[in-house]
Each structure stands twice: as structure tokens, then as C-alpha cells.
C-alpha positions as semicolon CSV with decimal commas, in nm:
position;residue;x (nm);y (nm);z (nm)
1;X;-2,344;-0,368;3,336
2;X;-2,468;-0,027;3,449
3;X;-2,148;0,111;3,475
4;X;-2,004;-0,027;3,096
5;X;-2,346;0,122;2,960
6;X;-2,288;0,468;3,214
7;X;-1,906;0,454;3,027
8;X;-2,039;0,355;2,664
9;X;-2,294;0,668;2,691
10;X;-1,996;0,925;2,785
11;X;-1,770;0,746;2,534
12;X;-2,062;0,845;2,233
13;X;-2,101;1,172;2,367
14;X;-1,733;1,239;2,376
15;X;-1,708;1,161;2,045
16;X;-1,996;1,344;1,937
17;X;-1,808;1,637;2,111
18;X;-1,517;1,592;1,880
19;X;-1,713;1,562;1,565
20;X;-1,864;1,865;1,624
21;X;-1,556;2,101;1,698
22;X;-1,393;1,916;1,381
23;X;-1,722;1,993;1,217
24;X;-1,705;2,358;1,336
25;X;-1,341;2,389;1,255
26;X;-1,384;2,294;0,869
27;X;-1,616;2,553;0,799
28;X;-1,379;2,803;0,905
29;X;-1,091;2,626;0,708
30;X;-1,272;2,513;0,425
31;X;-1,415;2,883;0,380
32;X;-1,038;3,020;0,432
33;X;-0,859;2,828;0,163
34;X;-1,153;2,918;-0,083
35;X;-1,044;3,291;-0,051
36;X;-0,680;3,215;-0,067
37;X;-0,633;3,289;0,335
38;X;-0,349;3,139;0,443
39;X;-0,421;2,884;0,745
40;X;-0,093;2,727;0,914
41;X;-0,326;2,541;1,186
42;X;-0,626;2,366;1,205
43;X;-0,657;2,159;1,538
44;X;-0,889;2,007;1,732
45;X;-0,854;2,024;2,105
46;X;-0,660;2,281;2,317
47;X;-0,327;2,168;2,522
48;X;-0,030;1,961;2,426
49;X;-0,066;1,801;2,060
50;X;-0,095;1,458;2,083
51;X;-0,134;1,386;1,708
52;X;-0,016;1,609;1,382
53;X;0,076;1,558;1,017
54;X;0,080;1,866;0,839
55;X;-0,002;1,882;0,434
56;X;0,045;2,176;0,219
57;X;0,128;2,481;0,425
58;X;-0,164;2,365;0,731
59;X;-0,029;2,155;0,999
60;X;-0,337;1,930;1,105
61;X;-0,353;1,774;1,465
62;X;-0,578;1,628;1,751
63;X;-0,482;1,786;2,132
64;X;-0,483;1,658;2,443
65;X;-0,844;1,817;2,577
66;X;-1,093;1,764;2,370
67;X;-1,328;2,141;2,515
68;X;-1,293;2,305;2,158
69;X;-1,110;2,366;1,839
70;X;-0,933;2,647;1,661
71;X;-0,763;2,715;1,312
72;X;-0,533;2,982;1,291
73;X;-0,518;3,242;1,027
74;X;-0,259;3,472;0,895
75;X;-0,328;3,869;0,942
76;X;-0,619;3,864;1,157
77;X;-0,585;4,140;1,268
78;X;-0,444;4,500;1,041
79;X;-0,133;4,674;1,131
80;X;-0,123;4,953;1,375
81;X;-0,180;5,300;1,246
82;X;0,174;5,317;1,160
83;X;0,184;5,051;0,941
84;X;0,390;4,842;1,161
85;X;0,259;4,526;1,369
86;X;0,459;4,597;1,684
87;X;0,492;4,894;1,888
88;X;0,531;4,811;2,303
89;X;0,332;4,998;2,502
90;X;0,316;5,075;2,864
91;X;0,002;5,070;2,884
92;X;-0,134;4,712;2,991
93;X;-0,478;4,769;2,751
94;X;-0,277;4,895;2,485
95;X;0,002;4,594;2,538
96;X;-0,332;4,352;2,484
97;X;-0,369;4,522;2,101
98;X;-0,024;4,509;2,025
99;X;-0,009;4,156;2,153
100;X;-0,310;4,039;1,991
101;X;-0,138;4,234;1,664
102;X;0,170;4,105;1,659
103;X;0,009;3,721;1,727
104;X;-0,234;3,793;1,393
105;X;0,179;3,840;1,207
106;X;0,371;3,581;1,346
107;X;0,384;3,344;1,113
108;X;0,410;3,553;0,838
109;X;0,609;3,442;0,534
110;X;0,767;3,571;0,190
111;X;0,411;3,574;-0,030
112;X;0,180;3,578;0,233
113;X;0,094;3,993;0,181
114;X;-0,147;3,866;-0,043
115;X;-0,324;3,616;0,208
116;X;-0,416;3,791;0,469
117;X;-0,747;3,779;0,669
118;X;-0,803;4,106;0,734
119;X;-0,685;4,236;0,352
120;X;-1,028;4,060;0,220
121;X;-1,287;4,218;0,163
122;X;-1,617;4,228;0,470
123;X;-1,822;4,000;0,286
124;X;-1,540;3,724;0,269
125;X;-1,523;3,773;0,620
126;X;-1,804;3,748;0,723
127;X;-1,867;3,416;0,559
128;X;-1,536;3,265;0,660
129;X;-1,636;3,352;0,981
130;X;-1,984;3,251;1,014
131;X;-1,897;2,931;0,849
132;X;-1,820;2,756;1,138
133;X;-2,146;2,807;1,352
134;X;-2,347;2,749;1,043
135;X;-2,169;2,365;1,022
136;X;-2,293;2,315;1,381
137;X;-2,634;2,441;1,258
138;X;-2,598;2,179;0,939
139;X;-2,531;1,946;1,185
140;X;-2,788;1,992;1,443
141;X;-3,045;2,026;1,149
142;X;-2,920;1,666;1,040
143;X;-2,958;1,506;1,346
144;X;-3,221;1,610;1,474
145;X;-3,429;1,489;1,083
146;X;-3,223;1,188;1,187
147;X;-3,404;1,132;1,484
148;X;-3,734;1,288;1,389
149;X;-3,799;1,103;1,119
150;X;-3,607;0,744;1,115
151;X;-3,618;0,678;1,511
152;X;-3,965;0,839;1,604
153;X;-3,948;1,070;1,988
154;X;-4,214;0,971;2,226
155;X;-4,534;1,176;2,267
156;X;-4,885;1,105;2,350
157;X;-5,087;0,914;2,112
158;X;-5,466;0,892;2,064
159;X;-5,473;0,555;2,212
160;X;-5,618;0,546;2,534
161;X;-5,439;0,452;2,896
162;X;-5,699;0,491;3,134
163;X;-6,017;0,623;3,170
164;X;-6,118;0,860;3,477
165;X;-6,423;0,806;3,631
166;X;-6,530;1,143;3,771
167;X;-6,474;1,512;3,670
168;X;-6,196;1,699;3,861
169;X;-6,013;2,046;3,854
170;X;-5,671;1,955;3,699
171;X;-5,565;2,254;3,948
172;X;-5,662;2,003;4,226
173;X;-5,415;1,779;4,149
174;X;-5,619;1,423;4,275
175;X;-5,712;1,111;4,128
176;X;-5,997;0,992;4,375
177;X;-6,354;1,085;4,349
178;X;-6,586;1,265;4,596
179;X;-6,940;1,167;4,586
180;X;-7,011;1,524;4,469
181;X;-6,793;1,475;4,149
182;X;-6,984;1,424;3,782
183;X;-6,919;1,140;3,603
184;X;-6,668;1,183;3,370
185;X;-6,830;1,230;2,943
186;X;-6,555;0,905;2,877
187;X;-6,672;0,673;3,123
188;X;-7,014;0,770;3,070
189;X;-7,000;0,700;2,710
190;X;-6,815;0,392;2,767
191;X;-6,418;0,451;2,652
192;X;-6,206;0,172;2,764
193;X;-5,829;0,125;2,787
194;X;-5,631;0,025;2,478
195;X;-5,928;0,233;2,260
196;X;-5,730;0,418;1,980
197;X;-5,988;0,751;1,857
198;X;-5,933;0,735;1,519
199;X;-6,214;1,016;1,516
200;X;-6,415;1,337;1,716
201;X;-6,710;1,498;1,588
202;X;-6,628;1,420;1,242
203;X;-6,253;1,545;1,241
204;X;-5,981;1,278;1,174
205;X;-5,793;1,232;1,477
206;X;-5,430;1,033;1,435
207;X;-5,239;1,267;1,629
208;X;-5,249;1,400;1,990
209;X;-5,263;1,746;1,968
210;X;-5,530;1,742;1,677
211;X;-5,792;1,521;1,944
212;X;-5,704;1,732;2,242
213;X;-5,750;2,035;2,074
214;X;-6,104;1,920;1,943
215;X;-6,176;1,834;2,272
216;X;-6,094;2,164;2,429
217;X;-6,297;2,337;2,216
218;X;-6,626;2,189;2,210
219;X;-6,757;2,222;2,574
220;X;-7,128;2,123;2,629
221;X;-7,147;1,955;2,319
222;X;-7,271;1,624;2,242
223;X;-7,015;1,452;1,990
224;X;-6,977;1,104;1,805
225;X;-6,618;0,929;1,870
226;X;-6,510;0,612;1,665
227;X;-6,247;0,415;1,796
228;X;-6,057;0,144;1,718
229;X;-6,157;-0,190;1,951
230;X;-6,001;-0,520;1,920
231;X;-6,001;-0,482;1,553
232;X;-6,313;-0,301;1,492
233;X;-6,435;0,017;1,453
234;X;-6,748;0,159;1,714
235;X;-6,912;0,461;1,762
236;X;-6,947;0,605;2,130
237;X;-7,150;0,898;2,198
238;X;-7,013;1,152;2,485
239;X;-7,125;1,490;2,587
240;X;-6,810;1,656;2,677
241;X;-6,781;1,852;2,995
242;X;-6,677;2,168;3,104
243;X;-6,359;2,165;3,321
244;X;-6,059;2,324;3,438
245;X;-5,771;2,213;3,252
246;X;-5,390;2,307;3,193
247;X;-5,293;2,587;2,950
248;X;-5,130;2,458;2,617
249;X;-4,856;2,699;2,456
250;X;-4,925;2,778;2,056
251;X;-4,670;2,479;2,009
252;X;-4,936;2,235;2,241
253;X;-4,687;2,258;2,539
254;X;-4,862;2,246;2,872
255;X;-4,784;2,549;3,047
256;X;-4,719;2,451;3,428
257;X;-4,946;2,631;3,710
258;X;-5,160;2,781;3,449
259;X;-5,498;2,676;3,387
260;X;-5,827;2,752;3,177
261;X;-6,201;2,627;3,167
262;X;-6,194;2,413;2,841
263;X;-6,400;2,112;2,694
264;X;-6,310;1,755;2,885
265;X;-6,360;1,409;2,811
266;X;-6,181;1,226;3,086
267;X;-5,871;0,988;2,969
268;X;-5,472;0,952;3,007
269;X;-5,318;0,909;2,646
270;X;-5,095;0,669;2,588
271;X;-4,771;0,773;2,529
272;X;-4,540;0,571;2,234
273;X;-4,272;0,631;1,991
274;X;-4,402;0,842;1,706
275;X;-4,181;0,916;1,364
276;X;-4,245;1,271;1,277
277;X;-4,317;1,346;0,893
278;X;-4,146;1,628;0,739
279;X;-4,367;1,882;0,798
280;X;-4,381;1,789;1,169
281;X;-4,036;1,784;1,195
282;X;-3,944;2,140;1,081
283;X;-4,214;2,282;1,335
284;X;-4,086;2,058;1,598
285;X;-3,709;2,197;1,510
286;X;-3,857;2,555;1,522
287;X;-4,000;2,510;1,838
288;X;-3,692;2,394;1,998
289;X;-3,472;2,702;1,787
290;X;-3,693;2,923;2,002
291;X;-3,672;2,741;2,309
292;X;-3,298;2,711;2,263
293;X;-3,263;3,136;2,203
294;X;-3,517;3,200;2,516
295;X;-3,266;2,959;2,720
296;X;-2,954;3,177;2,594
297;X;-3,128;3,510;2,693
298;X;-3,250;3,346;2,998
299;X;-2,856;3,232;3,115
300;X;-2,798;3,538;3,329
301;X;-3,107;3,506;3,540
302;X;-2,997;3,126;3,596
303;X;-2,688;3,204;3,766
304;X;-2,810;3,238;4,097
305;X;-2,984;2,938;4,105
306;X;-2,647;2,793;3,965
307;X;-2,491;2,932;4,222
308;X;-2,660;2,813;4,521
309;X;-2,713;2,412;4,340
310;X;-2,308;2,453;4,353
311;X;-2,213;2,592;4,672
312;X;-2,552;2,594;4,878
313;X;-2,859;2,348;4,950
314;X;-3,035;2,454;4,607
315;X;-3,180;2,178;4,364
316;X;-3,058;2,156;4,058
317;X;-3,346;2,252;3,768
318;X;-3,430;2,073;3,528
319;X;-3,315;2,335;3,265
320;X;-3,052;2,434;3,448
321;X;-2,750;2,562;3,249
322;X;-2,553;2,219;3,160
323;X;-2,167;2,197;3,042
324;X;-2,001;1,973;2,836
325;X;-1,924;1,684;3,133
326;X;-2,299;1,734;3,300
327;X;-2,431;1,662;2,946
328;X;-2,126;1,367;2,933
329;X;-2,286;1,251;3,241
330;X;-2,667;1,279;3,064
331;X;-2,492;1,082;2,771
332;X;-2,417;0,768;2,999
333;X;-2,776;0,785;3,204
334;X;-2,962;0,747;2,839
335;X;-2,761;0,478;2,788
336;X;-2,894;0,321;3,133
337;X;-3,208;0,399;3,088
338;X;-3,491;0,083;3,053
339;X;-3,573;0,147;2,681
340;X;-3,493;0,008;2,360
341;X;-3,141;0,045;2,234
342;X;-3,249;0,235;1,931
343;X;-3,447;0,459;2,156
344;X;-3,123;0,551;2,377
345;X;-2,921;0,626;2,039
346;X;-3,185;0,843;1,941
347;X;-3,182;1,004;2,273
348;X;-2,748;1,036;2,222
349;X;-2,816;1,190;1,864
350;X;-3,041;1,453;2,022
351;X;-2,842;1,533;2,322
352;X;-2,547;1,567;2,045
353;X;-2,802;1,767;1,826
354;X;-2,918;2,010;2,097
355;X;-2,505;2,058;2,189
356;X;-2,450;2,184;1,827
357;X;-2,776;2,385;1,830
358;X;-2,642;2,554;2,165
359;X;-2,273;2,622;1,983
360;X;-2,428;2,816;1,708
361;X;-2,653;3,031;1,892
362;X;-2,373;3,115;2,156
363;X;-2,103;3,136;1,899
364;X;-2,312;3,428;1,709
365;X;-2,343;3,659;1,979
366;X;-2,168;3,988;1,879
367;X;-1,903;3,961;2,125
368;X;-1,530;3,878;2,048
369;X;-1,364;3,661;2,064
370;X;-1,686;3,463;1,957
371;X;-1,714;3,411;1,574
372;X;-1,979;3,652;1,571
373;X;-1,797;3,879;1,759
374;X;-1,554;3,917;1,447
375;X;-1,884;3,914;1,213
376;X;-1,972;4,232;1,388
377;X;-1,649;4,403;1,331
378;X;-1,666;4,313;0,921
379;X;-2,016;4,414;0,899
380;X;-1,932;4,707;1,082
381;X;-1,606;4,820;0,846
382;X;-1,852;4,741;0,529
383;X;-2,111;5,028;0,658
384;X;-1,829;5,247;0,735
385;X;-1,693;5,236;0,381
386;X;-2,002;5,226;0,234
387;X;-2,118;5,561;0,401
388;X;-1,766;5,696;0,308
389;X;-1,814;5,616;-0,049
390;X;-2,175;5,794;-0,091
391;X;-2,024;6,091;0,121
392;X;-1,754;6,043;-0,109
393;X;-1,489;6,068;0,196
394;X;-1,140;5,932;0,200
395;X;-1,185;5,531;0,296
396;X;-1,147;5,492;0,657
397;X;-1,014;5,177;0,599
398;X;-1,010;4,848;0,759
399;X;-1,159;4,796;1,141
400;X;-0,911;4,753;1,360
401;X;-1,128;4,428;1,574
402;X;-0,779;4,468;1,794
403;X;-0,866;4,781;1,941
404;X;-1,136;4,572;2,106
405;X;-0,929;4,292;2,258
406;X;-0,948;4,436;2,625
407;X;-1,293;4,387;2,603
408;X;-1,257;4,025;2,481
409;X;-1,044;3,919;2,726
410;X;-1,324;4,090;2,995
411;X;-1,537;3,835;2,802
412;X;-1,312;3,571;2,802
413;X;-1,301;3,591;3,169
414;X;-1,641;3,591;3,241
415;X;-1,713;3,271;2,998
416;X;-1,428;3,093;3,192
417;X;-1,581;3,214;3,519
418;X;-1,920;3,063;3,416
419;X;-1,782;2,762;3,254
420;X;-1,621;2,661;3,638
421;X;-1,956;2,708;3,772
422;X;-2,157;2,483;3,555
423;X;-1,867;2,271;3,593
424;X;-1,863;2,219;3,961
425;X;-2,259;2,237;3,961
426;X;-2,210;1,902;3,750
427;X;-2,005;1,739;3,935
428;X;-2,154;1,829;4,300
429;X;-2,483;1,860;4,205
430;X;-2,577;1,743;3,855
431;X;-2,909;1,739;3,586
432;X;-3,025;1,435;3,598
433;X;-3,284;1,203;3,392
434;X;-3,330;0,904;3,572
């Protein structure tokens, strides 16, 4: 059983993974045929073609490994300076731009002078371009409202788990008590397990971060609590306690080994699943947009640690830079995990959510050959004609982006070299939930 429900997870993932680079792909075609570009390809997959029907003048197909997507377009690239598309070179940098060139032309048929990429104007570009990300980012957005809202994520509720008996340093890390310890303000006022604080001091209290802020911030003072006790509401009286307790982020993340001296009551909080209203859900999605553009600035630094989980005796962090079959492998442990089955498709959705998230931040760095790398090169030729125009200078003309293809394929390299790191890290020594 673990293994079918190990299999079924990878199986949702995978298709997840296919959705999305479909997803991905349309923008870029959809976006293309609106401006008349002229788009013989539009596959799914890199490798042999396993499946293709082609309709109108774009052959559509499904290949054989499922790691991306690409459509092509005519005239990607301009002509050389000479007007022609094709001029060897010796020189292996120059070869790259006539290559790239000449690969932008190949396909080019009777009528297609006047559906070429790189005869449209920047703005066109820049749109056809950016189209794809922004479907991941539809996406993501989607699913992760999905989840928010119809499934619920677990977090900490204002019901109560357990009550501590004593005060202690949270830096101490300890759960007995030393005859020297305080009582703890909940014990002394008489909380119990399975109490749900409906209120503190007067403020309304049904969500976590709302009753442990009020907490934290009214040391030494005595307060009335209501809760909610086999059916009925009571009113305790505590007088909370000053104590050392862990740092909370502005979006009420604990921040590990950091502490400061903060009001205290003395429970655990339940945790449950919690749907998110609207509101809650776009700060929740904001928080994680900023986590996910910290993690992307962050990557470089990682890659020691990556290095060492691969080849050496080093763990493998939590938020550890994760490819497409570690987060394959996450897929089928959610699916394993002891929790209700609409709680583990929730759990796929995000993982699927997060992936889409991570392909439109990475695909808008300015770098080619990333989509935003091309975005650069548009924006770029619309300033330069723009200044031309008020210095009322001859047009420069288009940006040749295949001047720059040496430095893509530097690029290329180093993505490829990455992507066989994570990739043995996950298989040697993967992320794991459970």
C-alpha cells in the first residue's frame, strides 16, 4: 500500500509537471498568434516526439521527457548587419551568433517576412515573452486560493493542547520544572486542555496570531480570558508573566535561535486545519512571494551545502534547493503521509503551486536564454530608439539578442551544471517530510 500511494503521489506530481509547461507554453503561443507571429512548433517535452498532429501551420506534440516545453518562432533573432542570416565564421563565439541566426530563419517560408518575431515592435515582445511566466504565476495564484480557501492549511488555533505548569526560558529548551520555577499565569488561573479562548483582555481572539500577539504584549498585567468549556462560556483571570520567548517575523513566523522578553501565559496551541478567508489568503501568498525571491537570491550560497549533502557526509536542509524528481519524490511521501486524503491533495496542489511560483521567478531573471532574458533585450531596443528619436538620430534599429548567445550558452551550462547537482543530491541524499 505504501508503495501504490509513494507511486500515486509521483504520478500527480508528474502530471502537475506537464500541466504546467503546457500551461507555460500557451502563453507564449497564444500571445504569438495574436500578433500574427508565425509559430511552426509548440511541444511539450524535450527528446524524441512521441505524439504530434499538427493544425494550421503549428505542428503540436507531447516528447518523450517530460523536464520542459518550448514553441518555436519564426525570426527570433534579426539578420546580421549585412542583411543576410548566414555568414560562417571562424571564430567559435561568432559561429554561436550565426548559428543561433540562421536557426531563428530556418523555417522560413514565402509570406512569412511579415511574421517575424523580431520585426514587432518591443512592446509585443515583451508581452509574448513574458506571457509564459505570467501563466505559471496565474496558475500558482489559482492553486494556491484553491488550497487556501476550499481545503484549509494547518496552523495553530486558539484551542488549547496543554497547559505548562511552571515558567521557563524558551531559550532553555525543557519541559520539567525546578522547584525555583513560578507557576505558570495559565495554570494558575486554571486553563485546561481542549479550552478554546474565544477572548483576552477584551480583544476577540479566533485566530492564533491575534491571541499570541495580545499575549506578548501585555506583560505584568492582570487580564480577563473567556473560553469556551464543554459548551459554555467562563471567565478565568491570569496575570501574565514576563518571560523569554521566541522572536516572531512581521508575518508571525518564529524566528529560530532568536529570542525576546515578552508577556507569557503558559500553553501549547492546538494545531488544526484552518480555511483562510480572502484577505488571509493574499497575505499568506505574499509572504510566501517573498520567501520564494529570498530563496532564489539565496541559491548561490546553497551550493556548498549542496555540494557536500551530494558527494560528502552533509545533511540535507530542509530548504535545500529541490529539482523536479526530489519534489517527485516529496509528491509520493504526502501521499503516505497519516492524514486525511483531502489534506494530502491539498498538500500535492501546493507542492504543484510552489513549482509554478519557482518557474516564474527563475524564468524572469534577465539572463538569456530565460524568457526574461529576451524581455531585457526588447526593453532594452525600446530605450535605444526612444533616446534616438528625442536626439532625433538615425534609428539604431533592432537589438541584435544574438550577439549575446555566447553568454547564454555560459548560462546554459551553468543551469545544466546545477540541475545535475540537485539531481544527484535527490537521489543520494534527498528532502524529506516524513
Amino acid at each position: 500500500m505504501t508503495t501504490l500511494m509513494m507511486i500515486l503521489g509521483i504520478v500527480v506530481f508528474a502530471i502537475g509537471l506537464l500541466v504546467s509547461i503546457a500551461w507555460h507554453e500557451l502563453g507564449h503561443l497564444s500571445t504569438a498568434k495574436l500578433f500574427k507571429i508565425r509559430v511552426p512548433q509548440y511541444m511539450v517535452g524535450f527528446g524524441p516526439t512521441v505524439w504530434s498532429r499538427k493544425k494550421g501551420d503549428t505542428e503540436y506534440g507531447v516528447k518523450a521527457i517530460p523536464l520542459g516545453g518550448y514553441i518555436r518562432m519564426i525570426g527570433m533573432f534579426p539578420p546580421g548587419p549585412d542583411g543576410k542570416i548566414q555568414s560562417r565564421s571562424t571564430s567559435p563565439f561568432r559561429s554561436m551568433v550565426e548559428d543561433a541566426r540562421a536557426a531563428a530563419f530556418e523555417e522560413l517560408q514565402p509570406g512569412d517576412e511579415t511574421r517575424l518575431f523580431y520585426t514587432r515592435k518591443p512592446w509585443k515582445r515583451v508581452i509574448v515573452m513574458f506571457a509564459g511566466p505570467f501563466m505559471n504565476l496565474v496558475l500558482a495564484v489559482g492553486l494556491f486560493f484553491t488550497v487556501l480557501m476550499g481545503f484549509g492549511i494547518t496552523q495553530q488555533t486558539t484551542t488549547v493542547s496543554s497547559v505548562q505548569q511552571c515558567v521557563v526560558k524558551q531559550s532553555e529548551n525543557r519541559d520539567t520544572c525546578k522547584k525555583s520555577d513560578p507557576a505558570s499565569p495559565a495554570a494558575a488561573a486554571g486553563l485546561r486542555a481542549k479550552d478554546k479562548i474565544v477572548s483576552f483582555n477584551g480583544v476577540k481572539t479566533d485566530k492564533w496570531n491575534t491571541l499570541s500577539d495580545e499575549i506578548r504584549a501585555n506583560p505584568g498585567r492582570t487580564v480577563d480570558i473567556v473560553v469556551q468549556r464543554d459548551g459554555q462560556e467562563k471567565v478565568l483571570h491570569a496575570k501574565i508573566a514576563t518571560n523569554q520567548v521566541a522572536k516572531k517575523d512581521g508575518s508571525g513566523q518564529i524566528v529560530q535561535g532568536e529570542y525576546i522578553n515578552a508577556g507569557f501565559l503558559g500553553f501549547s496551541a492546538s494545531t488544526g486545519v484552518v480555511r483562510q478567508d480572502f484577505g488571509d489568503s493574499v497575505t499568506w501568498m505574499g509572504d510566501r512571494v517573498g520567501d520564494a525571491v529570498n530563496s532564489l537570491a539565496a541559491l548561490p550560497g546553497k551550493i556548498p551545502a549542496l555540494w557536500d549533502a551530494a558527494f560528502g557526509d552533509g545533511p540535507r536542509e530542509p530548504d535545500s534547493p529541490m529539482g523536479v524528481v526530489g519534489a517527485a519524490r516529496v509528491g509520493g511521501e504526502i501521499f503516505n503521509l497519516d492524514i486525511p486524503a483531502t489534506q494530502q491533495l491539498g498538500m500535492a496542489l501546493m507542492l504543484v503551486a510552489g513549482f509554478n511560483l519557482s518557474l516564474f521567478l527563475f524564468n524572469m531573471l534577465p539572463l538569456l536564454p530565460l524568457d526574461g532574458g529576451h524581455i531585457a533585450g526588447a526593453l532594452w531596443e525600446s530605450l535605444r530608439r526612444n533616446v534616438a528619436k528625442v536626439f532625433k538620430r538615425p534609428d539604431p534599429g533592432p537589438f541584435d539578442v544574438a550577439k549575446l548567445m555566447p553568454v547564454a550558452y555560459v548560462v546554459a551550462g551553468i543551469f545544466v551544471c546545477f540541475t545535475v547537482l540537485v539531481l544527484i543530491a535527490d537521489v543520494v541524499n534527498p528532502v524529506k517530510i516524513s
